mmCIF file of N, CA, C and O in Angstrom:
data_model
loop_
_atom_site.group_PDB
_atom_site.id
_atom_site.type_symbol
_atom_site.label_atom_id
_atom_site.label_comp_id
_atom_site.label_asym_id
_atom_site.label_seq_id
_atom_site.Cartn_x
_atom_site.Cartn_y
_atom_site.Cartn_z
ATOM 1 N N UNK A 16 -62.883 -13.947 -27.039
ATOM 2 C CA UNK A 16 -61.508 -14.420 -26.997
ATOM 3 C C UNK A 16 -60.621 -13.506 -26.173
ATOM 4 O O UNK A 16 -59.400 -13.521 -26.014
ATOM 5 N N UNK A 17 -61.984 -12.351 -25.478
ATOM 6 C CA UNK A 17 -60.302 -11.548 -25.025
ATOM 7 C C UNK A 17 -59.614 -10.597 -25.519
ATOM 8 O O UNK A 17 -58.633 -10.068 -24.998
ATOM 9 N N UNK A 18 -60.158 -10.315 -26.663
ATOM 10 C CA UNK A 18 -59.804 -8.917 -27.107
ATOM 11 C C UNK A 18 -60.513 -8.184 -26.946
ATOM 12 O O UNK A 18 -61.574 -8.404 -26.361
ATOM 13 N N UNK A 19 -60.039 -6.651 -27.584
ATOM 14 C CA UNK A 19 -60.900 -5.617 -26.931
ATOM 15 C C UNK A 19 -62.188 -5.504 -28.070
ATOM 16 O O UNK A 19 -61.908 -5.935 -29.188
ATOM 17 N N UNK A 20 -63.299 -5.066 -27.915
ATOM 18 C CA UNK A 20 -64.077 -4.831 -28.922
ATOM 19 C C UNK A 20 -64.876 -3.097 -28.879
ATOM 20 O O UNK A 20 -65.265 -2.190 -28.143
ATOM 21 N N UNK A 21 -64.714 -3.580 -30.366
ATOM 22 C CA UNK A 21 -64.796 -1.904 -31.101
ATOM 23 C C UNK A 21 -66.142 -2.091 -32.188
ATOM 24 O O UNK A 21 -66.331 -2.675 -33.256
ATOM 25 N N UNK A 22 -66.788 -1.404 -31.435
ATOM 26 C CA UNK A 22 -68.301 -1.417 -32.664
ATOM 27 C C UNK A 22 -68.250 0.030 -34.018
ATOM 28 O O UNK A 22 -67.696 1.128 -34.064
ATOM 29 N N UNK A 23 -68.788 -0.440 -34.572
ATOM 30 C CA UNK A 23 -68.725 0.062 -35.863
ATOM 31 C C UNK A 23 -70.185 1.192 -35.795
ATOM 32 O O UNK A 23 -70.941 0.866 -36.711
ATOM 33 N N UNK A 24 -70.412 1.665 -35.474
ATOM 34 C CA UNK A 24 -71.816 2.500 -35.414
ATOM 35 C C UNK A 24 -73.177 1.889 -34.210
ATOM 36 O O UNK A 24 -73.395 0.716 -33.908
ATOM 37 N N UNK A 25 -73.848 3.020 -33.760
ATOM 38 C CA UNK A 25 -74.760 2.987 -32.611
ATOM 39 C C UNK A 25 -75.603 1.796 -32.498
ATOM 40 O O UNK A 25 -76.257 1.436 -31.519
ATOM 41 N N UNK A 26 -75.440 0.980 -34.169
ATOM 42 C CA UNK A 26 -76.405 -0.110 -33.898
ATOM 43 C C UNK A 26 -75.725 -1.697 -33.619
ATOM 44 O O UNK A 26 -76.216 -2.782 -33.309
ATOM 45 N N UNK A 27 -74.631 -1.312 -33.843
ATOM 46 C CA UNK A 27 -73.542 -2.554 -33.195
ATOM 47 C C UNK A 27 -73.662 -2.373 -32.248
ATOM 48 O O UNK A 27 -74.286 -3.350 -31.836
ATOM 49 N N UNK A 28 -73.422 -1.455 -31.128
ATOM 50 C CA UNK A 28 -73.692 -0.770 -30.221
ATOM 51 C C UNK A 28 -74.627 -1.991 -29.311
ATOM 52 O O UNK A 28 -74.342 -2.920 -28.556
ATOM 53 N N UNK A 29 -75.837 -1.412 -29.846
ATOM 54 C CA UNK A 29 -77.250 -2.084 -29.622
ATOM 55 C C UNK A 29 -77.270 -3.594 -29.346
ATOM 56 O O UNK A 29 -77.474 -4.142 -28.263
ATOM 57 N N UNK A 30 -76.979 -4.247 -30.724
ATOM 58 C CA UNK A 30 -76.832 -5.381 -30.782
ATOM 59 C C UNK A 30 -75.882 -5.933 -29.880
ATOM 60 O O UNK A 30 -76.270 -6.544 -28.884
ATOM 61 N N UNK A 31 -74.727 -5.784 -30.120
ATOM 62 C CA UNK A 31 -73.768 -6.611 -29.128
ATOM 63 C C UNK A 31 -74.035 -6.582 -27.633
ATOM 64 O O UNK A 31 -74.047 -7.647 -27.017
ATOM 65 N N UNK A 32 -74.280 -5.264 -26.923
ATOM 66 C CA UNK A 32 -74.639 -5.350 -25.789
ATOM 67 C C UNK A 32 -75.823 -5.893 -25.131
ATOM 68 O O UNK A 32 -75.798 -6.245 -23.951
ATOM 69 N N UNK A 33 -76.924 -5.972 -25.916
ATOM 70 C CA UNK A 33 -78.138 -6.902 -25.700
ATOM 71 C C UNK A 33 -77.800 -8.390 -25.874
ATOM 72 O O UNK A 33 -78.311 -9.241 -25.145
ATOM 73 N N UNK A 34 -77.017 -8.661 -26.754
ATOM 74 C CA UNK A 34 -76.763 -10.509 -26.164
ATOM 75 C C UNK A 34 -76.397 -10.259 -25.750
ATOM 76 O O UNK A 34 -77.167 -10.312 -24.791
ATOM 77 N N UNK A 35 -75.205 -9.659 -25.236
ATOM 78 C CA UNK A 35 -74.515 -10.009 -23.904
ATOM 79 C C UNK A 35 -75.507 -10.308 -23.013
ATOM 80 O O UNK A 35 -75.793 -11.417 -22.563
ATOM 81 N N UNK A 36 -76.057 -9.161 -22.766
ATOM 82 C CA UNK A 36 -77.289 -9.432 -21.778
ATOM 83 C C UNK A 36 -78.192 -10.542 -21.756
ATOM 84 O O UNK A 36 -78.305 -11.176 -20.706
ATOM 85 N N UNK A 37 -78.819 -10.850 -22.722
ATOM 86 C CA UNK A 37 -79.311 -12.019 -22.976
ATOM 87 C C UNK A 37 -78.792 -13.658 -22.348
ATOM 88 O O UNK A 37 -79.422 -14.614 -21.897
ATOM 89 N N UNK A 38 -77.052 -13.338 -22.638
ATOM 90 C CA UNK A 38 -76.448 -14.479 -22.146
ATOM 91 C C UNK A 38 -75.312 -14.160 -21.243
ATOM 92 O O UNK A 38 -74.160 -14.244 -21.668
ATOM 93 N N UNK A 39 -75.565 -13.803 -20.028
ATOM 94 C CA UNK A 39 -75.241 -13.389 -18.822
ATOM 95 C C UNK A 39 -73.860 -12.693 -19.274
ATOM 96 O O UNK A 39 -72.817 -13.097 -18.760
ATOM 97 N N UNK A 40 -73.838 -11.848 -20.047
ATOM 98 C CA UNK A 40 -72.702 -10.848 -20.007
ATOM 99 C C UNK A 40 -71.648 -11.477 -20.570
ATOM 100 O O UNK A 40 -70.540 -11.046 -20.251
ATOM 101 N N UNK A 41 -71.723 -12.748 -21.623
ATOM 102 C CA UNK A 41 -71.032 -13.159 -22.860
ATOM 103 C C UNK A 41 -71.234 -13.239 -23.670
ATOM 104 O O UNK A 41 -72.099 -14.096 -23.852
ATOM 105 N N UNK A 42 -70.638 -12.394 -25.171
ATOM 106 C CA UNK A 42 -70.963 -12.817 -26.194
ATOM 107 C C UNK A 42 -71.224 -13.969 -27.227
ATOM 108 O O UNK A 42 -70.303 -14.268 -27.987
ATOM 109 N N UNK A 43 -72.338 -14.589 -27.299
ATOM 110 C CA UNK A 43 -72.430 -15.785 -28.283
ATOM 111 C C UNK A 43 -73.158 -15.290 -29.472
ATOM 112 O O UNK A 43 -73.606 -14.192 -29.802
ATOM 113 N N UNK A 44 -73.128 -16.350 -29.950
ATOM 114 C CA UNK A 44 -74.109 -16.736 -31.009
ATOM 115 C C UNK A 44 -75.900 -16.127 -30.520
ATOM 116 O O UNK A 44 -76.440 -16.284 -29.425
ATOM 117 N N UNK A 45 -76.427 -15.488 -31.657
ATOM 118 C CA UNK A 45 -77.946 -14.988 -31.243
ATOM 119 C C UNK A 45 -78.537 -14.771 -32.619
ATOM 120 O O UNK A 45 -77.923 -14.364 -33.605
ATOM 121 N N UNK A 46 -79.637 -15.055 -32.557
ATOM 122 C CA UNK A 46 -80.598 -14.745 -34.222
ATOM 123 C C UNK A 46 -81.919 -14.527 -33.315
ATOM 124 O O UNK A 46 -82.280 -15.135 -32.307
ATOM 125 N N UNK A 47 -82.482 -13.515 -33.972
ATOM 126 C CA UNK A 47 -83.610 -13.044 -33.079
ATOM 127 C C UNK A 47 -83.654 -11.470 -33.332
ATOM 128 O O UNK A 47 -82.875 -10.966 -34.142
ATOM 129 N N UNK A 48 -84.569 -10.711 -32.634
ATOM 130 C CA UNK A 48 -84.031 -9.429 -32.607
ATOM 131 C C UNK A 48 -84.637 -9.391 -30.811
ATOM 132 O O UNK A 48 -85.344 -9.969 -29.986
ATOM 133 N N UNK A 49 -83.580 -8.052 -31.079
ATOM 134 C CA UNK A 49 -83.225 -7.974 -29.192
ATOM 135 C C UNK A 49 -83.912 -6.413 -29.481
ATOM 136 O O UNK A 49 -84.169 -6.006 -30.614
ATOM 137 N N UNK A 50 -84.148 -5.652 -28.252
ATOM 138 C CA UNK A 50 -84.644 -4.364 -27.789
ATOM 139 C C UNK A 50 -83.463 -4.447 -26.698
ATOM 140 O O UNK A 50 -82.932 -5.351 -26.052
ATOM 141 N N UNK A 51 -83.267 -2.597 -26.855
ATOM 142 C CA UNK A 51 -82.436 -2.494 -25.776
ATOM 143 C C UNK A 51 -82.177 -0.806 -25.985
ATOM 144 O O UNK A 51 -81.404 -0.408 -26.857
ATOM 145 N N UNK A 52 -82.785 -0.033 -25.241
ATOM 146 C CA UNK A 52 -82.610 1.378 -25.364
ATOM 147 C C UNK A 52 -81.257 1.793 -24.703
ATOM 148 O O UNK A 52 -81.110 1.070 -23.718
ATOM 149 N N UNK A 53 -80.199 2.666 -24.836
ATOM 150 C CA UNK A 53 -79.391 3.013 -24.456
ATOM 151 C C UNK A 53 -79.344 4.334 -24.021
ATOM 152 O O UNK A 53 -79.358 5.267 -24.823
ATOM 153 N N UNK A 54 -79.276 4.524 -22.535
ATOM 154 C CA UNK A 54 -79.295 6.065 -22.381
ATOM 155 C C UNK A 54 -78.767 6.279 -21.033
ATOM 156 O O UNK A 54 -78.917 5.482 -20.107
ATOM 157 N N UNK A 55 -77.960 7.719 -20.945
ATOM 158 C CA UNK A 55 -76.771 7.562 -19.652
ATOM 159 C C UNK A 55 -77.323 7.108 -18.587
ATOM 160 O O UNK A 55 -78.488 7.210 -18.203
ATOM 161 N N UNK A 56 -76.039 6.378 -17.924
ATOM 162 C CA UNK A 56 -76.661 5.377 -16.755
ATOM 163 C C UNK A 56 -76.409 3.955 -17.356
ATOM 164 O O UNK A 56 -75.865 3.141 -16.609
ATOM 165 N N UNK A 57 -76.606 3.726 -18.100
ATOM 166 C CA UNK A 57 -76.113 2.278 -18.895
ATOM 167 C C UNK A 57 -74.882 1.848 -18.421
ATOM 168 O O UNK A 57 -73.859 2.531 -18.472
ATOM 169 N N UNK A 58 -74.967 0.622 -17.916
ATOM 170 C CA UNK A 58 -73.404 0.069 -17.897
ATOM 171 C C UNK A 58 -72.885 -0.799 -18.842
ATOM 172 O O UNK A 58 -73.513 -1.816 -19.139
ATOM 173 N N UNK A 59 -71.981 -0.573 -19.276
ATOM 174 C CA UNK A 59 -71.961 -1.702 -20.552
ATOM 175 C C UNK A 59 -70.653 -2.567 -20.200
ATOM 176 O O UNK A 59 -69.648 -2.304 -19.538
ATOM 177 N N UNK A 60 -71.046 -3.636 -20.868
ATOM 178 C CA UNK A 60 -70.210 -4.724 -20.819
ATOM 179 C C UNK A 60 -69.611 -5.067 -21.586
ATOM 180 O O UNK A 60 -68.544 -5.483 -21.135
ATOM 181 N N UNK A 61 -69.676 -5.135 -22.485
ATOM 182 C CA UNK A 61 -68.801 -5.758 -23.597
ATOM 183 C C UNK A 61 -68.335 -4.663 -24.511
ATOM 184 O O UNK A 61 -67.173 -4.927 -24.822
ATOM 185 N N UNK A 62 -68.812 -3.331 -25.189
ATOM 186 C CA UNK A 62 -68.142 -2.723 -26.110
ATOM 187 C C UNK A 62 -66.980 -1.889 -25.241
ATOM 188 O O UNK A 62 -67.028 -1.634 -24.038
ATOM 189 N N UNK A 63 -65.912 -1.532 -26.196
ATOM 190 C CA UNK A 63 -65.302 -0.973 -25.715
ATOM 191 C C UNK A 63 -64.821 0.223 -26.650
ATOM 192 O O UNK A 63 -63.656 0.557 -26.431
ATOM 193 N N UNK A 64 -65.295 0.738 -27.370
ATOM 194 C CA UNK A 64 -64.683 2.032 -28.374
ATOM 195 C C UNK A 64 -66.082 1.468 -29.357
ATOM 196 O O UNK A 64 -66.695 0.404 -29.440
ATOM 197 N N UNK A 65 -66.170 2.681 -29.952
ATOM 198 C CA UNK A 65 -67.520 3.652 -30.894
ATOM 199 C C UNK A 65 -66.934 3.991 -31.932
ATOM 200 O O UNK A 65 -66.097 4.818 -31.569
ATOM 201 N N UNK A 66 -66.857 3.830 -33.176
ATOM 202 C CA UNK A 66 -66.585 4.721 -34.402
ATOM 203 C C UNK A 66 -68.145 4.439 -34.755
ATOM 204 O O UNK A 66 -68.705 3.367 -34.984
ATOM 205 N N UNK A 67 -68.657 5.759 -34.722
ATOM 206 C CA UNK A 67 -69.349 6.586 -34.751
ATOM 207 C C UNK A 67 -69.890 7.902 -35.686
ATOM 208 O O UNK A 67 -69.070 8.805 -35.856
ATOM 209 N N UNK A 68 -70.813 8.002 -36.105
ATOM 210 C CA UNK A 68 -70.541 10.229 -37.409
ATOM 211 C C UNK A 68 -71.464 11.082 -35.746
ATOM 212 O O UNK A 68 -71.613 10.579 -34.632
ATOM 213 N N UNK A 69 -71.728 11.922 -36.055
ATOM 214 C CA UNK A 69 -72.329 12.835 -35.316
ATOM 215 C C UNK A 69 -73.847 12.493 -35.594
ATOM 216 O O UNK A 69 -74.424 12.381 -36.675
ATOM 217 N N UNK A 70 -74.265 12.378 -34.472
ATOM 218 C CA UNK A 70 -75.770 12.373 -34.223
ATOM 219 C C UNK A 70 -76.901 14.038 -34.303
ATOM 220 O O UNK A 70 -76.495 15.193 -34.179
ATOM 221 N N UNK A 71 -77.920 13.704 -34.476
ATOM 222 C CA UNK A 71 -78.731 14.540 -34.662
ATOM 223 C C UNK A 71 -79.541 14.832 -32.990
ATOM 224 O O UNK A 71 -79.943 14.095 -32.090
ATOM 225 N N UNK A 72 -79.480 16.463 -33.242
ATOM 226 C CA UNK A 72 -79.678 16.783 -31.401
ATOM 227 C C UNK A 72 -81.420 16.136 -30.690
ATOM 228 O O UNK A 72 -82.404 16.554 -31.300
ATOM 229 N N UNK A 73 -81.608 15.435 -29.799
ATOM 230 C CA UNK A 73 -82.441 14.663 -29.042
ATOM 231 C C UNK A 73 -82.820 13.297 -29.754
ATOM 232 O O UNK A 73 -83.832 12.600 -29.818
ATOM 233 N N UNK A 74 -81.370 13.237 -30.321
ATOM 234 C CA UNK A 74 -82.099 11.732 -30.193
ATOM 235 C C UNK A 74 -81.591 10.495 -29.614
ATOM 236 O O UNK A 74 -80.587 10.511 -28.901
ATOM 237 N N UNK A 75 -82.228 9.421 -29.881
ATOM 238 C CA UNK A 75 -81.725 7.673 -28.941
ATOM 239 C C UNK A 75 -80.250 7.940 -29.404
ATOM 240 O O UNK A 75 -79.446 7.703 -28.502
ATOM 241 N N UNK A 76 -79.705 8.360 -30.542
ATOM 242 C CA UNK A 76 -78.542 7.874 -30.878
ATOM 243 C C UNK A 76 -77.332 8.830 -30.308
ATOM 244 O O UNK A 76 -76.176 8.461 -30.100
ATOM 245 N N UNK A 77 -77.865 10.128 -30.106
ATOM 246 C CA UNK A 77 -77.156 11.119 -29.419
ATOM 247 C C UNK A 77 -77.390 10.589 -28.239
ATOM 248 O O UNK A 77 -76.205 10.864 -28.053
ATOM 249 N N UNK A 78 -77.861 9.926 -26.896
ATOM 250 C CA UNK A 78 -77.886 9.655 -25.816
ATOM 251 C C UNK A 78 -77.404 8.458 -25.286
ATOM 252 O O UNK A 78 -77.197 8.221 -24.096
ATOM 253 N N UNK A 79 -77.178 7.457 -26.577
ATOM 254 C CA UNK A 79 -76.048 6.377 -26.402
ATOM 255 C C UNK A 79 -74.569 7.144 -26.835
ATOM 256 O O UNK A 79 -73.756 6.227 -26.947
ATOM 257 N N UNK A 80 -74.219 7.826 -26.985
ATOM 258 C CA UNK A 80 -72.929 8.352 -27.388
ATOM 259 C C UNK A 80 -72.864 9.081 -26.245
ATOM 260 O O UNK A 80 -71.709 9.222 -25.846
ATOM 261 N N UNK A 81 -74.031 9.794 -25.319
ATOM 262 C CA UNK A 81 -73.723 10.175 -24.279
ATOM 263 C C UNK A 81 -73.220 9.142 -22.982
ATOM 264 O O UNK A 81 -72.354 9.216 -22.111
ATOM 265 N N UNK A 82 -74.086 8.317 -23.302
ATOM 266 C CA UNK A 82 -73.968 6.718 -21.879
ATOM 267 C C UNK A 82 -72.713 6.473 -22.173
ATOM 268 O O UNK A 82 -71.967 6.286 -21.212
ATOM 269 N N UNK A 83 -72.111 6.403 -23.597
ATOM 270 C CA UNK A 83 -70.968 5.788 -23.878
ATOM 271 C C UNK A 83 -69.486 6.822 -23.264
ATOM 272 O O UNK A 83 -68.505 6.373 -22.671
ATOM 273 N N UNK A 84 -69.742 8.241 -23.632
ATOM 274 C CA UNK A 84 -68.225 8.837 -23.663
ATOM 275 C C UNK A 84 -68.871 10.206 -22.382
ATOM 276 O O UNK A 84 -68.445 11.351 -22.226
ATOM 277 N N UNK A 85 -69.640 9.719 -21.894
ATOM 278 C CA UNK A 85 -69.762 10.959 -20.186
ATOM 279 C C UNK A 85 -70.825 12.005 -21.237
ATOM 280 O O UNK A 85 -70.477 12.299 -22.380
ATOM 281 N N UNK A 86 -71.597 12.284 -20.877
ATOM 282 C CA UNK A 86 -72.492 13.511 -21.202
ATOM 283 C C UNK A 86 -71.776 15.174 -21.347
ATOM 284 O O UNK A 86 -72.270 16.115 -21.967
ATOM 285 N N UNK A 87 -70.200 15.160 -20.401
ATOM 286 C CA UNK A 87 -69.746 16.758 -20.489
ATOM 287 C C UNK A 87 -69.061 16.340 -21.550
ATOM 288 O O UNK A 87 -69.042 17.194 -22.437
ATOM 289 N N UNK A 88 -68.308 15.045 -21.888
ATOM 290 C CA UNK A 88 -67.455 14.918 -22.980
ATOM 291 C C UNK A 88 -68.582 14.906 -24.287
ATOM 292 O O UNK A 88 -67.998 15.630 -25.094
ATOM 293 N N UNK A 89 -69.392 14.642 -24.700
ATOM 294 C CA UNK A 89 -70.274 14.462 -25.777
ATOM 295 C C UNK A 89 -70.601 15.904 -26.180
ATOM 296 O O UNK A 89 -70.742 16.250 -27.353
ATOM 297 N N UNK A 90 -70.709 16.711 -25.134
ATOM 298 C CA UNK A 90 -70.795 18.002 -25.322
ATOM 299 C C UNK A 90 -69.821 18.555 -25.743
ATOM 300 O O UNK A 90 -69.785 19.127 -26.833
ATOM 301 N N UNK A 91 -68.618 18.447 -24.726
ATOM 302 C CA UNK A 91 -67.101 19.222 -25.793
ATOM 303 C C UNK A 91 -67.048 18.687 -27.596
ATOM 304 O O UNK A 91 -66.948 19.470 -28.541
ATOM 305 N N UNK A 92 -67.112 17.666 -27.666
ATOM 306 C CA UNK A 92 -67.050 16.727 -28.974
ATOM 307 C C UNK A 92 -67.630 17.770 -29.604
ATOM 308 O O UNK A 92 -67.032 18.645 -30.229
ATOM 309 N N UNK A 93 -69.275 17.639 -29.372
ATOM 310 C CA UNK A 93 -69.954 18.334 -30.588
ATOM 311 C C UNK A 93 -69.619 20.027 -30.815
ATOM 312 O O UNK A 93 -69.424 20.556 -31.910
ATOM 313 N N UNK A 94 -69.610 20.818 -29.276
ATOM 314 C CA UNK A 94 -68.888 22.129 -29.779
ATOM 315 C C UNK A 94 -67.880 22.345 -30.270
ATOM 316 O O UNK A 94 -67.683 23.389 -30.892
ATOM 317 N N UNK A 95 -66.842 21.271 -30.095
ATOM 318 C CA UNK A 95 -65.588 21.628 -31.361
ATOM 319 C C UNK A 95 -65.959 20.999 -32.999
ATOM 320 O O UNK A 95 -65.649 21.635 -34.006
ATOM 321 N N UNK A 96 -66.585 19.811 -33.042
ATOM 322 C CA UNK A 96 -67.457 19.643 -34.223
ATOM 323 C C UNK A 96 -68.238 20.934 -34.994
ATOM 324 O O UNK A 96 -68.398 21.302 -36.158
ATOM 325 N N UNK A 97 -68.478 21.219 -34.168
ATOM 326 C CA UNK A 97 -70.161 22.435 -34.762
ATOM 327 C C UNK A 97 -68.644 23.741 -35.185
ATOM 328 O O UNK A 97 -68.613 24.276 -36.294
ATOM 329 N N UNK A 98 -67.535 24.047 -34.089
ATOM 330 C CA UNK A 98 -66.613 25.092 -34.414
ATOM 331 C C UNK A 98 -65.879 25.157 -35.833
ATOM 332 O O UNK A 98 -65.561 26.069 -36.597
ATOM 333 N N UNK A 99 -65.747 23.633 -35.829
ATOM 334 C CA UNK A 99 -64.692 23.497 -37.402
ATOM 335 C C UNK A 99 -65.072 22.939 -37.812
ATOM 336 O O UNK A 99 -64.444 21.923 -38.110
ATOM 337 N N UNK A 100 -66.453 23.082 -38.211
ATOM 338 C CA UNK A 100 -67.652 22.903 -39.297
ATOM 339 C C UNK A 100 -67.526 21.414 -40.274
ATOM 340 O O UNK A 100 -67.457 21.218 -41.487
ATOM 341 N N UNK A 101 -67.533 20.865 -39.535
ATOM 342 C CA UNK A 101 -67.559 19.262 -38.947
ATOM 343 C C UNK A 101 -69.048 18.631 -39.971
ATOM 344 O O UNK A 101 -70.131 19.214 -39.923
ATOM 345 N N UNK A 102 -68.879 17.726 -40.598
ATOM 346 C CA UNK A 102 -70.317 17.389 -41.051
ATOM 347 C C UNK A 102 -71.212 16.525 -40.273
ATOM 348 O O UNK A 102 -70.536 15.545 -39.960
ATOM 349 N N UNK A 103 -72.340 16.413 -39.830
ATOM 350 C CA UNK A 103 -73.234 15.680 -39.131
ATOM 351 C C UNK A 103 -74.322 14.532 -40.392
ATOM 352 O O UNK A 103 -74.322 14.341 -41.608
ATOM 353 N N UNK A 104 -74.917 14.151 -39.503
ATOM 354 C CA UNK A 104 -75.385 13.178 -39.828
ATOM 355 C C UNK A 104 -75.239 11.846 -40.659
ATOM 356 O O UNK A 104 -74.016 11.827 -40.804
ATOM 357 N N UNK A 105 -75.598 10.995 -41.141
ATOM 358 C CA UNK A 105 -74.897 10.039 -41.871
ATOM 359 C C UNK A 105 -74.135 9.776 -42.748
ATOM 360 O O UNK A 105 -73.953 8.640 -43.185
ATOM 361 N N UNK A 106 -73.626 10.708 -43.100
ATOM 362 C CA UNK A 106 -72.710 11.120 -44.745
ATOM 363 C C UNK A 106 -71.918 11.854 -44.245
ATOM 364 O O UNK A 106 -71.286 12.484 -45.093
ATOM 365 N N UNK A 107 -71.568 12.138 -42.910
ATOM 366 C CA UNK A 107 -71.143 12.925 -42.437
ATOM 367 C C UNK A 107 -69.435 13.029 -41.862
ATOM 368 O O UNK A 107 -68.681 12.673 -42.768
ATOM 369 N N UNK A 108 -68.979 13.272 -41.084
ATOM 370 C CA UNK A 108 -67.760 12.830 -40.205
ATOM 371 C C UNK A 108 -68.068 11.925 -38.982
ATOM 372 O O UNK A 108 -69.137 11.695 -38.416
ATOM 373 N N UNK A 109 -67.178 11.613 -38.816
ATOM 374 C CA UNK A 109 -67.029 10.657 -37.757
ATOM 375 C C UNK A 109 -65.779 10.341 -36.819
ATOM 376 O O UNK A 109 -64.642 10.653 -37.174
ATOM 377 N N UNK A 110 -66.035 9.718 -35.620
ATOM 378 C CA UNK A 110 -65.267 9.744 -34.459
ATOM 379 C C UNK A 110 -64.952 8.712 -33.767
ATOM 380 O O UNK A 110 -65.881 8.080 -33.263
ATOM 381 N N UNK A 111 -63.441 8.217 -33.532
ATOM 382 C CA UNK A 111 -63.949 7.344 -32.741
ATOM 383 C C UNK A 111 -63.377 7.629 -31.090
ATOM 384 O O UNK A 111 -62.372 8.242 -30.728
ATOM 385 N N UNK A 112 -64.311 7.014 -30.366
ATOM 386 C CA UNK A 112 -64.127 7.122 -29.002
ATOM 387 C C UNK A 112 -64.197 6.076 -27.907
ATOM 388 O O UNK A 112 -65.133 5.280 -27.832
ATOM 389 N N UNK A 113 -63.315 6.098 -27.174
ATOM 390 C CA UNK A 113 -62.980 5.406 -26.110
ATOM 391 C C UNK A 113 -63.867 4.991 -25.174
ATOM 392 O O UNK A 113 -64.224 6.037 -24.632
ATOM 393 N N UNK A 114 -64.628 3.780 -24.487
ATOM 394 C CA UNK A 114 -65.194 3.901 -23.315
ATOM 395 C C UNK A 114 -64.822 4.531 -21.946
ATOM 396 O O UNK A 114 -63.883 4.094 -21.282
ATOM 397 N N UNK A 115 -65.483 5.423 -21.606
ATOM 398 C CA UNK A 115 -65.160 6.142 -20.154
ATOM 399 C C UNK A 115 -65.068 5.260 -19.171
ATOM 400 O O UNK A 115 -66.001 4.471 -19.022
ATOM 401 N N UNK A 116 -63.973 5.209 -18.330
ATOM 402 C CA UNK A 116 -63.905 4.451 -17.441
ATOM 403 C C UNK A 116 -64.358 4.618 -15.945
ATOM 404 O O UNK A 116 -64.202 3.695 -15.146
#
């Protein structure tokens, strides 16, 4: 409809941007399961902002948060995270962030 869209964690993420793909870069209707690895270099189409907790270091989910907010910014994030002792992983804190333009 035209508004902006805001995913709720790395696996909305996933999902929404794979139909898109699926159906030439519009969101519809989909039941199925989709594959779709995310890692910088990704262009994305349809999400536009991440609320997000902190990811655990090398993984898929830390490297879509990189595709998503620039790889030097993912880095500042987590060293001021890790500084003011910030909680990680799923129970953790969380962020939300903007798509890099």
């Amino acid at each position: 409809r035209g508004g902006r869209v805001i995913a709720i964690g790395t696996t909305s993420v996933r999902s929404l941007e794979a139909v898109a793909q699926l159906h030439g870069g519009e969101l519809r209707p989909h039941t199925g399961p989709v594959n779709l690895v995310i890692q910088p270099g990704y262009r994305f189409a349809v999400v536009q902002g991440l609320l997000t907790n902190f990811h655990l270091p090398k993984s898929s989910l830390l490297m879509l948060v990189a595709a998503f907010a620039g790889f030097e910014q993912m880095q500042a994030l987590y060293r001021y995270a890790i500084e003011n002792c910030y909680r990680f992983f799923s129970y953790g804190d969380a962020m939300l962030l903007p798509h890099r333009e």
